[in-house]
Tab-separated table of C-alpha atoms and ligand atoms in Angstrom:
chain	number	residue	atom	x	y	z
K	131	UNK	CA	28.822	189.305	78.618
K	132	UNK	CA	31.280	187.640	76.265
K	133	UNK	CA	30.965	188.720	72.617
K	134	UNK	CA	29.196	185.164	71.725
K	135	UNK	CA	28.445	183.947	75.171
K	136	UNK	CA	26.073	181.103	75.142
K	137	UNK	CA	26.697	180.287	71.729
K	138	UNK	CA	27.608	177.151	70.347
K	139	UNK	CA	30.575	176.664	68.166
K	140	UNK	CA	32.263	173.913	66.047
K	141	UNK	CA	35.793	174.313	64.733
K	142	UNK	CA	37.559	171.754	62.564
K	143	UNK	CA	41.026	171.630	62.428
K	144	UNK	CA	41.309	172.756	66.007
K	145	UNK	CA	44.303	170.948	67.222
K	146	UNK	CA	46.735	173.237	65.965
K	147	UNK	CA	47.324	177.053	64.106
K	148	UNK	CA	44.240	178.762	63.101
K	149	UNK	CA	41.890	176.746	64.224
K	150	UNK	CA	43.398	176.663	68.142
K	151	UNK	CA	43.544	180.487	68.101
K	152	UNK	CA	39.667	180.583	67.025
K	153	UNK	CA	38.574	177.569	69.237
K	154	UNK	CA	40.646	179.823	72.348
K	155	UNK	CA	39.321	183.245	71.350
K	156	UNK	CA	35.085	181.948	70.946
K	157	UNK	CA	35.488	180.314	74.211
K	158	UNK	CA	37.193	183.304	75.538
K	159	UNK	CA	34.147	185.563	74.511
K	160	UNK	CA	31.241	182.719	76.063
K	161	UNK	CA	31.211	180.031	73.442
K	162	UNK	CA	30.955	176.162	74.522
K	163	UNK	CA	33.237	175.086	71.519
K	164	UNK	CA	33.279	171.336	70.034
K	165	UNK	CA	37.014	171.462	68.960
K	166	UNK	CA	37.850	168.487	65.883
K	167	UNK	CA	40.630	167.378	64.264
K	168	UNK	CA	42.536	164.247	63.471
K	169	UNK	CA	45.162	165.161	65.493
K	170	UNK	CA	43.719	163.581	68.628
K	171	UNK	CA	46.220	163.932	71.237
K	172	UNK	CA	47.094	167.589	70.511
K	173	UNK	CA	43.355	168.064	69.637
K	174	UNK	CA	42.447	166.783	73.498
K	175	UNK	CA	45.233	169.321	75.013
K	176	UNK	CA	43.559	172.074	73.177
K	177	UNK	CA	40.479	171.703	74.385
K	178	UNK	CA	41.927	170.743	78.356
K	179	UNK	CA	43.682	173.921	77.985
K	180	UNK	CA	40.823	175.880	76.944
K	181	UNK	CA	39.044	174.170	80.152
K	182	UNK	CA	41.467	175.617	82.070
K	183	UNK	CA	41.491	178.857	81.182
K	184	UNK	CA	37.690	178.928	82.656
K	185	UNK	CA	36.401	178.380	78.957
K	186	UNK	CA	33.948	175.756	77.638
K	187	UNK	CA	35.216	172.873	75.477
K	188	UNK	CA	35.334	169.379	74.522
K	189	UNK	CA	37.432	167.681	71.796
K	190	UNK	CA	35.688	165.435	68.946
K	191	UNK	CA	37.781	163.206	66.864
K	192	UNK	CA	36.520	164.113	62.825
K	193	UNK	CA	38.073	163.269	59.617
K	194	UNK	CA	36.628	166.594	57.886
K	195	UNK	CA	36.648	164.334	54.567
K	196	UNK	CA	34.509	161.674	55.437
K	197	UNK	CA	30.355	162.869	55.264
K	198	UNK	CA	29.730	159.719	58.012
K	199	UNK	CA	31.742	161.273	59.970
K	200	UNK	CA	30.472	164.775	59.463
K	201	UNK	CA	26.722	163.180	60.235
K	202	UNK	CA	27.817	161.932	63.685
K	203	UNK	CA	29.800	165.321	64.842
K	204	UNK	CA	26.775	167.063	64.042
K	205	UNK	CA	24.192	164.918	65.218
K	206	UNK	CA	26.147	164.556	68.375
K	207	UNK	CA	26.210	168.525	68.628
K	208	UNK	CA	22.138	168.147	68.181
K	209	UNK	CA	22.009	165.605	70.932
K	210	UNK	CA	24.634	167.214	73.653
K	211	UNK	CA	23.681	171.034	72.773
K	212	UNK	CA	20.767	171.091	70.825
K	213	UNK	CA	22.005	173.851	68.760
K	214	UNK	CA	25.031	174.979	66.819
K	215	UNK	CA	25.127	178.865	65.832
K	216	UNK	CA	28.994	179.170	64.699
K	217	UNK	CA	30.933	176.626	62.583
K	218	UNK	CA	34.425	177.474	61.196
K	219	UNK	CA	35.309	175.188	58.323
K	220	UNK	CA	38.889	175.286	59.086
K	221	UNK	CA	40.923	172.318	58.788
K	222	UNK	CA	42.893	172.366	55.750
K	223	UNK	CA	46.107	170.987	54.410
K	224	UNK	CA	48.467	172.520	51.457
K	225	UNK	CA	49.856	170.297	48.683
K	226	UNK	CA	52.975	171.909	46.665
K	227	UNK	CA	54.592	171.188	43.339
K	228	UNK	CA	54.360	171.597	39.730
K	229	UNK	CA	51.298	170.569	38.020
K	230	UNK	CA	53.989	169.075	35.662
K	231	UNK	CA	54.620	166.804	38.257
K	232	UNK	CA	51.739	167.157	40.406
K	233	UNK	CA	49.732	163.667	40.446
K	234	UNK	CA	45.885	163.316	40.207
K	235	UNK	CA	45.890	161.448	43.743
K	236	UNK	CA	47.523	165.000	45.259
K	237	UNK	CA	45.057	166.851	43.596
K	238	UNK	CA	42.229	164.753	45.192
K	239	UNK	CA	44.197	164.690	48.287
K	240	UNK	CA	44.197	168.462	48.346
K	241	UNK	CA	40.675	168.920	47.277
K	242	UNK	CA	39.373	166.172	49.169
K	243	UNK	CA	40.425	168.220	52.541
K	244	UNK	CA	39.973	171.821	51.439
K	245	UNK	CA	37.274	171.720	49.378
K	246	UNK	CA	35.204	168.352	50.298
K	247	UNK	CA	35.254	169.366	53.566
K	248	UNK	CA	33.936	172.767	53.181
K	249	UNK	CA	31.001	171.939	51.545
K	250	UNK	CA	30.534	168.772	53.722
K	251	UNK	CA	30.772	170.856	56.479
K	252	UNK	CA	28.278	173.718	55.393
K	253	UNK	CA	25.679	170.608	53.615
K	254	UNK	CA	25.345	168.895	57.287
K	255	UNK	CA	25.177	172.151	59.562
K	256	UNK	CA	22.720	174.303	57.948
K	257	UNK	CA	19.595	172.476	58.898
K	258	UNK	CA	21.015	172.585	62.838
K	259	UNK	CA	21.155	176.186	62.315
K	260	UNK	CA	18.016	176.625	61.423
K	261	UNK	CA	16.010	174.550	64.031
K	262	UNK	CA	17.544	177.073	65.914
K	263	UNK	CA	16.978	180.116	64.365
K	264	UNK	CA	20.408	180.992	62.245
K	265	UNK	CA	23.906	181.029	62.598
K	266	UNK	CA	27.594	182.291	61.178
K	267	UNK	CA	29.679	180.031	58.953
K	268	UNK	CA	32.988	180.954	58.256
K	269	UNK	CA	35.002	179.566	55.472
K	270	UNK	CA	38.879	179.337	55.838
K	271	UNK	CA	40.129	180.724	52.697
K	272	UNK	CA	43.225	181.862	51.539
K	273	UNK	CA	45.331	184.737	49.562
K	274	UNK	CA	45.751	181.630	47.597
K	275	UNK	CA	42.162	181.867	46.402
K	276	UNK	CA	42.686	185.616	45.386
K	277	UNK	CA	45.552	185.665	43.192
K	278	UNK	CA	47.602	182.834	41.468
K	279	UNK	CA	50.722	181.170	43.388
K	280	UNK	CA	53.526	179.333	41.402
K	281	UNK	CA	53.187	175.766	42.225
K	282	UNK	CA	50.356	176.012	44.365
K	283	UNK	CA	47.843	175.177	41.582
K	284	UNK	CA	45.805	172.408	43.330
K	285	UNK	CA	45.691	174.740	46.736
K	286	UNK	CA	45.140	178.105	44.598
K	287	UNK	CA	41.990	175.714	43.410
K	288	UNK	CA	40.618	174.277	46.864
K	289	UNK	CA	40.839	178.266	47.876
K	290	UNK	CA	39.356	179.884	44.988
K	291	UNK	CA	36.568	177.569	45.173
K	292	UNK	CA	35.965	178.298	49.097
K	293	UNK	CA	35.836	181.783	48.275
K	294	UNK	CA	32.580	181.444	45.584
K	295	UNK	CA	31.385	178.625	47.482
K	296	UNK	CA	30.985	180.997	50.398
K	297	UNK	CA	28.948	182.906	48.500
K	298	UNK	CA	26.693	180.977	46.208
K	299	UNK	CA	25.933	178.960	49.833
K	300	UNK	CA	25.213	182.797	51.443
K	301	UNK	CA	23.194	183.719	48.830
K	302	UNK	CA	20.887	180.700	49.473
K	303	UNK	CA	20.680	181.243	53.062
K	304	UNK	CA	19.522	184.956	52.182
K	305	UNK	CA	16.273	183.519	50.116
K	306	UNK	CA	15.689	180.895	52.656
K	307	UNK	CA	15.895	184.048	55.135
K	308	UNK	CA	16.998	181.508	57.393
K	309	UNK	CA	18.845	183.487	59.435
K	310	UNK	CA	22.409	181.965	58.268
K	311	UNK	CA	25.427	183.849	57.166
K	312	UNK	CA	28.220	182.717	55.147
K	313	UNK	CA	31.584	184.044	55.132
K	314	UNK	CA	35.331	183.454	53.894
K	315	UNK	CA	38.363	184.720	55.511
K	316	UNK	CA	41.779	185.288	53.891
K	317	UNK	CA	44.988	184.962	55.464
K	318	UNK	CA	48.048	185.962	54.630
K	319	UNK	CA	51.648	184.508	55.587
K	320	UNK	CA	50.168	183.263	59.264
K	321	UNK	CA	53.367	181.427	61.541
K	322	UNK	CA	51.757	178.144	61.533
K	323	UNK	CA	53.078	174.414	60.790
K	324	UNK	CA	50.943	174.128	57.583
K	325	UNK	CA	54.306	176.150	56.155
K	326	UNK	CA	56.602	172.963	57.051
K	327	UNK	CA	54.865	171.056	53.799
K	328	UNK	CA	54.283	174.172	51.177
K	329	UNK	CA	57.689	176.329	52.052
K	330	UNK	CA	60.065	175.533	49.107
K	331	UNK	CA	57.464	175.004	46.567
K	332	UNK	CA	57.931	178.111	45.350
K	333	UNK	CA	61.185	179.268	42.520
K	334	UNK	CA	63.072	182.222	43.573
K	335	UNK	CA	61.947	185.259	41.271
K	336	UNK	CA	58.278	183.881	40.492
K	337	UNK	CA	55.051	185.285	42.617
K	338	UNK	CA	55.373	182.161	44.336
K	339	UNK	CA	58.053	182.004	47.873
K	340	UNK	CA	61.293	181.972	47.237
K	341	UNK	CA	62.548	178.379	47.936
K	342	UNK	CA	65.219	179.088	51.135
K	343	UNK	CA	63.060	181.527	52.882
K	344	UNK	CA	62.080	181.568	56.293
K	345	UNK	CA	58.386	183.294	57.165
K	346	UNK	CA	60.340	186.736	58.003
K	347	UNK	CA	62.214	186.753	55.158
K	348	UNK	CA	59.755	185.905	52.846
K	349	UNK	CA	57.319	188.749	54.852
K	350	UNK	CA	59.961	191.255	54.834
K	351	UNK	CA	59.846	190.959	51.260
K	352	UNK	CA	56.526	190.293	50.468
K	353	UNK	CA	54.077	191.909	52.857
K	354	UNK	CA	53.549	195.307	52.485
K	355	UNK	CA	53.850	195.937	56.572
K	356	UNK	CA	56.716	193.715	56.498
K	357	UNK	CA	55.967	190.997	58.903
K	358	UNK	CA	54.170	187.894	59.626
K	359	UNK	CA	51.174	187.318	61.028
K	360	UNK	CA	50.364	185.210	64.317
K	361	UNK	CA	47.065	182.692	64.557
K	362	UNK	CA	45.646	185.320	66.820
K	363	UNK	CA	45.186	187.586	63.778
K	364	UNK	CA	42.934	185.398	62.172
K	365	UNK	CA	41.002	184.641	65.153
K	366	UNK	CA	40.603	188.386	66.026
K	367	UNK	CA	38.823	188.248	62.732
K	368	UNK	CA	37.018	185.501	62.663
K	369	UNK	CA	35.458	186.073	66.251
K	370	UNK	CA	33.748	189.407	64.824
K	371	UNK	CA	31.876	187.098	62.205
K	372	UNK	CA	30.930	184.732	64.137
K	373	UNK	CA	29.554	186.961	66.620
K	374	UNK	CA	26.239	189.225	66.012
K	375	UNK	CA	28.226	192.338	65.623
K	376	UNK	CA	28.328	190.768	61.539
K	377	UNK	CA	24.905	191.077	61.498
K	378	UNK	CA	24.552	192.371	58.559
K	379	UNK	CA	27.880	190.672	56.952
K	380	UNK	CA	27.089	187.780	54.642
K	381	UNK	CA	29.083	186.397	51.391
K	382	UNK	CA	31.716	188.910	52.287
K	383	UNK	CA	35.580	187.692	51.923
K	384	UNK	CA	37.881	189.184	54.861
K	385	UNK	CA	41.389	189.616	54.259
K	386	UNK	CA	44.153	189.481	56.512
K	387	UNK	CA	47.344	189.695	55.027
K	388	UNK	CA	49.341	192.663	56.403
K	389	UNK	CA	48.624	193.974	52.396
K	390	UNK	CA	50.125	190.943	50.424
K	391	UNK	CA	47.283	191.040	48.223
K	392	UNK	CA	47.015	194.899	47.578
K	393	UNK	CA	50.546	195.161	46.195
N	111	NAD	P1	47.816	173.770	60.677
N	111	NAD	O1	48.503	172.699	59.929
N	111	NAD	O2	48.458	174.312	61.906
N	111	NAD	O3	46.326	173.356	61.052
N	111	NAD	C1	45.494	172.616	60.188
N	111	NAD	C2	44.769	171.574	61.008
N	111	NAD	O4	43.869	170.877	60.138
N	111	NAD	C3	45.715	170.535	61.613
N	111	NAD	O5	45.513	170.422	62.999
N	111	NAD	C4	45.362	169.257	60.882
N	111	NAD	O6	45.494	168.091	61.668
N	111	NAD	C5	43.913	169.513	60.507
N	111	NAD	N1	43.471	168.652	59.422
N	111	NAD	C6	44.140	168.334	58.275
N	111	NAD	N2	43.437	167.459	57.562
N	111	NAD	C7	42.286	167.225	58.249
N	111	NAD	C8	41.155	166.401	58.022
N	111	NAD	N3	41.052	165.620	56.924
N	111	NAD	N4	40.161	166.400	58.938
N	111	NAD	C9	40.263	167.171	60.041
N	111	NAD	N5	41.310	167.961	60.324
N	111	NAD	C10	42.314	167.977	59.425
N	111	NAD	O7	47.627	174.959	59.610
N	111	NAD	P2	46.893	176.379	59.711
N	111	NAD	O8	47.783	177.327	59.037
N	111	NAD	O9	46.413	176.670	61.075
N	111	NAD	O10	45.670	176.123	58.718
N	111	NAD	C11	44.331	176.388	59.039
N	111	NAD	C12	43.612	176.880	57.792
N	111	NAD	O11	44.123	178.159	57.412
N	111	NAD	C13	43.796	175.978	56.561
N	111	NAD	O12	42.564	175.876	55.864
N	111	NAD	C14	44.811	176.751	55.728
N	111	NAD	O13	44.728	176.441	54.360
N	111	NAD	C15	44.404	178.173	56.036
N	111	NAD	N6	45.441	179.168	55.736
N	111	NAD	C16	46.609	179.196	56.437
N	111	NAD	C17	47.561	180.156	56.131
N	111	NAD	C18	48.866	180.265	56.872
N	111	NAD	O14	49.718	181.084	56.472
N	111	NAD	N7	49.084	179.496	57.935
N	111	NAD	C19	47.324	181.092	55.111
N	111	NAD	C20	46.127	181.020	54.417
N	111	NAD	C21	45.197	180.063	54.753
């Protein structure tokens, strides 16, 4: 028995990074797994590929931003599965720059992703959870929304605001006793291509990354076990939550950052 076989899982964001790694490693341990992004070509190769490998999966084509859109994904999960026990708010974007400079149509641009999609995401699930019976929701947060980042002040905000999200939404689930559980994980420096738009945000000497770094260098110097860390990191994580061995895990934040945050 797989770890969440005969579960039913929706990841956003799923085409690439993260979101691939968890989509492969819940259909790895027995999950059928919808698979969305707006990405649609690499989104549909993801899921093939998880086919392949023996897994469940289909692919979904979802503008996390949009609640129509969010209101047909899961009312198409209700009609093909009938259930949905996992969903891992993933997809996310990262928007550098000074607020100096920073315009308000970034700032909604970032929000509108990492934030209005989060609670879109948890506002449209929850009652398919409960017809059947519960479920795990896990947030994709950030070290960005656990300490301040130079020039990351629009992200910093989308992340922080995951983070208590998570668990004012967990805390409701608790007195519904509706069987739901609400969680927000916290990467670190993770090799993924989100780092093509936010690397040389950051000025050299600040808490933010210096602006010519690669992802070693910058984890060589920033990450107390002085490397990177792979997708497959987060999923390791994330496939513990959304399984039952979380049981009793619920508005909890789980970092994994190879330390960044301790030091
Ligand atoms: P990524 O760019 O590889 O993946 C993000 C995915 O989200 C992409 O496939 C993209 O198409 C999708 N996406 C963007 N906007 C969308 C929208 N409106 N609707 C649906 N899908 C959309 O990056 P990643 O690093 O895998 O990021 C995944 C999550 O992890 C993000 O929330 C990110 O903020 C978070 N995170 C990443 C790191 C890191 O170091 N990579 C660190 C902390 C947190």
């Amino acid at each position: 028995m797989g770890r969440v076989e005969g579960k039913v899982a929706l990841v956003t964001g799923a085409a690439s990074g993260i979101g691939r790694a968890c989509a492969e490693q819940l259909a790895a341990e027995g999950a059928a797994v919808i698979l969305t992004d707006l990405q649609d070509e690499m989104g549909r190769a993801a899921a093939e590929a998880v086919t392949a490998a023996g897994g469940k999966a289909e692919y979904l084509h979802h503008d996390v931003t949009s609640e129509e859109e969010w209101v047909e994904i899961v009312g198409e999960i209700g009609r093909r599965h009938g259930r949905l026990d996992v969903l891992v708010n993933n997809a996310g974007i990262g928007v550098g720059g000074s607020i100096l400079e920073f315009s308000l149509a970034d700032f909604r641009r970032q929000t509108a992703v990492n934030l209005d999609g989060v609670f879109l995401g948890m506002k449209h699930s929850i009652p398919l959870m409960r017809k059947g019976g519960g479920g795990s929701i896990v947030n994709m947060s950030s070290v960005a929304g656990l300490k301040g980042s130079a020039n990351l002040a629009a992200y910093c905000a989308t992340k922080g605001g995951v983070r208590l999200m998570t668990k004012a939404v967990a805390m409701e689930c608790a007195n519904a006793k509706d069987g739901v559980r609400v969680n927000s994980v916290h990467p670190g420096i993770i090799e993924t291509p989100i780092w093509d738009t936010i690397v040389g945000t950051g000025e050299p000497g600040t808490n933010a990354l210096p602006r010519t770094a690669t992802l070693d260098q910058m984890s060589s110097m920033a990450v107390p076990l002085g490397v990177k860390g792979m997708p497959q990191d987060i999923a390791n994580g994330v496939i513990w939550l959304a399984s039952d061995e979380s049981r009793y895990v619920t508005g909890a934040e789980l970092v994994i950052d190879g330390g960044l945050t301790v030091r």
